[in-house]
mmCIF file with all atom_site columns, C-alpha atoms in Angstrom:
data_model
loop_
_atom_site.group_PDB
_atom_site.id
_atom_site.type_symbol
_atom_site.label_atom_id
_atom_site.label_alt_id
_atom_site.label_comp_id
_atom_site.label_asym_id
_atom_site.label_entity_id
_atom_site.label_seq_id
_atom_site.pdbx_PDB_ins_code
_atom_site.Cartn_x
_atom_site.Cartn_y
_atom_site.Cartn_z
_atom_site.occupancy
_atom_site.B_iso_or_equiv
_atom_site.pdbx_formal_charge
_atom_site.auth_seq_id
_atom_site.auth_comp_id
_atom_site.auth_asym_id
_atom_site.auth_atom_id
_atom_site.pdbx_PDB_model_num
ATOM 1  C CA . GLN A 1 1  ? -6.151 -12.778 -12.438 1.00 48.00 ? 1  GLN A CA 1
ATOM 2  C CA . SER A 1 2  ? -2.596 -13.324 -12.794 1.00 54.00 ? 2  SER A CA 1
ATOM 3  C CA . THR A 1 3  ? -2.476 -11.132 -15.822 1.00 57.00 ? 3  THR A CA 1
ATOM 4  C CA . THR A 1 4  ? -3.949 -8.161  -14.013 1.00 58.00 ? 4  THR A CA 1
ATOM 5  C CA . GLN A 1 5  ? -1.776 -8.954  -11.146 1.00 60.00 ? 5  GLN A CA 1
ATOM 6  C CA . SER A 1 6  ? 1.360  -8.832  -13.259 1.00 60.00 ? 6  SER A CA 1
ATOM 7  C CA . LYS A 1 7  ? 0.124  -5.607  -14.961 1.00 61.00 ? 7  LYS A CA 1
ATOM 8  C CA . VAL A 1 8  ? -0.245 -3.972  -11.603 1.00 67.00 ? 8  VAL A CA 1
ATOM 9  C CA . THR A 1 9  ? 3.023  -5.225  -10.529 1.00 69.00 ? 9  THR A CA 1
ATOM 10 C CA . GLY A 1 10 ? 4.628  -4.080  -13.673 1.00 83.00 ? 10 GLY A CA 1
ATOM 11 C CA . ASP A 1 11 ? 3.216  -0.610  -13.380 1.00 91.00 ? 11 ASP A CA 1
ATOM 12 C CA . VAL A 1 12 ? 4.484  -0.146  -9.730  1.00 94.00 ? 12 VAL A CA 1
ATOM 13 C CA . GLU A 1 13 ? 7.861  -1.237  -10.823 1.00 95.00 ? 13 GLU A CA 1
ATOM 14 C CA . LYS A 1 14 ? 7.912  1.264   -13.810 1.00 94.00 ? 14 LYS A CA 1
ATOM 15 C CA . GLU A 1 15 ? 6.910  4.074   -11.272 1.00 95.00 ? 15 GLU A CA 1
ATOM 16 C CA . ILE A 1 16 ? 9.749  2.939   -8.956  1.00 96.00 ? 16 ILE A CA 1
ATOM 17 C CA . LEU A 1 17 ? 12.203 3.211   -11.830 1.00 96.00 ? 17 LEU A CA 1
ATOM 18 C CA . LYS A 1 18 ? 10.909 6.451   -12.916 1.00 96.00 ? 18 LYS A CA 1
ATOM 19 C CA . LEU A 1 19 ? 11.512 7.983   -9.468  1.00 96.00 ? 19 LEU A CA 1
ATOM 20 C CA . VAL A 1 20 ? 14.973 6.331   -9.164  1.00 96.00 ? 20 VAL A CA 1
ATOM 21 C CA . SER A 1 21 ? 16.081 7.730   -12.562 1.00 96.00 ? 21 SER A CA 1
ATOM 22 C CA . ARG A 1 22 ? 15.079 11.119  -11.584 1.00 96.00 ? 22 ARG A CA 1
ATOM 23 C CA . LYS A 1 23 ? 16.889 10.868  -8.029  1.00 95.00 ? 23 LYS A CA 1
ATOM 24 C CA . SER A 1 24 ? 19.468 7.923   -7.515  1.00 95.00 ? 24 SER A CA 1
ATOM 25 C CA . THR A 1 25 ? 19.491 8.596   -3.831  1.00 95.00 ? 25 THR A CA 1
ATOM 26 C CA . VAL A 1 26 ? 15.978 8.369   -3.150  1.00 96.00 ? 26 VAL A CA 1
ATOM 27 C CA . SER A 1 27 ? 15.043 6.282   -0.224  1.00 95.00 ? 27 SER A CA 1
ATOM 28 C CA . GLN A 1 28 ? 12.325 3.505   0.069   1.00 95.00 ? 28 GLN A CA 1
ATOM 29 C CA . LYS A 1 29 ? 10.212 5.650   2.358   1.00 96.00 ? 29 LYS A CA 1
ATOM 30 C CA . GLU A 1 30 ? 10.325 8.592   -0.127  1.00 96.00 ? 30 GLU A CA 1
ATOM 31 C CA . ILE A 1 31 ? 9.163  6.234   -2.843  1.00 96.00 ? 31 ILE A CA 1
ATOM 32 C CA . ALA A 1 32 ? 6.461  5.100   -0.683  1.00 97.00 ? 32 ALA A CA 1
ATOM 33 C CA . VAL A 1 33 ? 5.202  8.413   0.009   1.00 96.00 ? 33 VAL A CA 1
ATOM 34 C CA . GLN A 1 34 ? 5.459  9.632   -3.550  1.00 96.00 ? 34 GLN A CA 1
ATOM 35 C CA . LEU A 1 35 ? 3.553  6.596   -4.938  1.00 95.00 ? 35 LEU A CA 1
ATOM 36 C CA . SER A 1 36 ? 1.221  6.709   -1.831  1.00 95.00 ? 36 SER A CA 1
ATOM 37 C CA . MET A 1 37 ? 1.917  3.201   -0.944  1.00 95.00 ? 37 MET A CA 1
ATOM 38 C CA . ASN A 1 38 ? 3.065  1.073   1.983   1.00 96.00 ? 38 ASN A CA 1
ATOM 39 C CA . ILE A 1 39 ? 6.500  0.990   2.682   1.00 96.00 ? 39 ILE A CA 1
ATOM 40 C CA . ASN A 1 40 ? 6.444  -2.920  2.673   1.00 97.00 ? 40 ASN A CA 1
ATOM 41 C CA . THR A 1 41 ? 4.944  -2.919  -0.686  1.00 95.00 ? 41 THR A CA 1
ATOM 42 C CA . ILE A 1 42 ? 7.783  -0.892  -2.153  1.00 96.00 ? 42 ILE A CA 1
ATOM 43 C CA . LYS A 1 43 ? 10.445 -3.068  -0.206  1.00 96.00 ? 43 LYS A CA 1
ATOM 44 C CA . TYR A 1 44 ? 8.856  -6.027  -1.876  1.00 96.00 ? 44 TYR A CA 1
ATOM 45 C CA . HIS A 1 45 ? 8.936  -4.573  -5.376  1.00 96.00 ? 45 HIS A CA 1
ATOM 46 C CA . ILE A 1 46 ? 12.523 -3.347  -4.911  1.00 96.00 ? 46 ILE A CA 1
ATOM 47 C CA . ARG A 1 47 ? 13.675 -6.826  -3.624  1.00 96.00 ? 47 ARG A CA 1
ATOM 48 C CA . LYS A 1 48 ? 11.910 -8.441  -6.702  1.00 96.00 ? 48 LYS A CA 1
ATOM 49 C CA . MET A 1 49 ? 13.652 -6.200  -9.119  1.00 96.00 ? 49 MET A CA 1
ATOM 50 C CA . GLN A 1 50 ? 17.113 -6.612  -7.232  1.00 96.00 ? 50 GLN A CA 1
ATOM 51 C CA . LYS A 1 51 ? 16.632 -10.257 -7.616  1.00 96.00 ? 51 LYS A CA 1
ATOM 52 C CA . LYS A 1 52 ? 16.029 -9.821  -11.570 1.00 95.00 ? 52 LYS A CA 1
ATOM 53 C CA . GLY A 1 53 ? 19.147 -7.612  -11.489 1.00 95.00 ? 53 GLY A CA 1
ATOM 54 C CA . ILE A 1 54 ? 17.071 -4.604  -12.825 1.00 95.00 ? 54 ILE A CA 1
ATOM 55 C CA . LEU A 1 55 ? 17.975 -2.511  -9.893  1.00 96.00 ? 55 LEU A CA 1
ATOM 56 C CA . VAL A 1 56 ? 21.268 -2.452  -7.520  1.00 95.00 ? 56 VAL A CA 1
ATOM 57 C CA . TYR A 1 57 ? 21.773 -0.401  -4.497  1.00 95.00 ? 57 TYR A CA 1
ATOM 58 C CA . GLU A 1 58 ? 25.582 0.591   -4.193  1.00 95.00 ? 58 GLU A CA 1
ATOM 59 C CA . GLY A 1 59 ? 27.162 2.234   -1.038  1.00 94.00 ? 59 GLY A CA 1
ATOM 60 C CA . THR A 1 60 ? 26.030 2.503   2.314   1.00 92.00 ? 60 THR A CA 1
ATOM 61 C CA . ASN A 1 61 ? 22.784 2.926   4.028   1.00 88.00 ? 61 ASN A CA 1
ATOM 62 C CA . ARG A 1 62 ? 22.923 6.512   4.350   1.00 87.00 ? 62 ARG A CA 1
ATOM 63 C CA . LYS A 1 63 ? 25.263 7.468   1.454   1.00 91.00 ? 63 LYS A CA 1
ATOM 64 C CA . GLY A 1 64 ? 24.232 5.055   -1.081  1.00 94.00 ? 64 GLY A CA 1
ATOM 65 C CA . LYS A 1 65 ? 22.241 5.348   -4.521  1.00 95.00 ? 65 LYS A CA 1
ATOM 66 C CA . TRP A 1 66 ? 20.162 3.190   -6.679  1.00 94.00 ? 66 TRP A CA 1
ATOM 67 C CA . ILE A 1 67 ? 21.622 2.211   -10.072 1.00 94.00 ? 67 ILE A CA 1
ATOM 68 C CA . ILE A 1 68 ? 19.268 0.811   -12.910 1.00 93.00 ? 68 ILE A CA 1
ATOM 69 C CA . LYS A 1 69 ? 21.019 -1.778  -14.910 1.00 90.00 ? 69 LYS A CA 1
#
């Protein structure tokens, strides 16, 4: 089960990174709508990627952007 779970997690993270690479100012809400997922699921995955150092948010809440490391 954990292999399946990590595959799904990896797929979600790849999709988030794809959206961020297309539009660095995309909001978590926009990502959730695009991927047809719950906002809390998106927040979870983004937090996870931030802890790993893959994704960084720079700037203010309104005028910030995502940076892929």
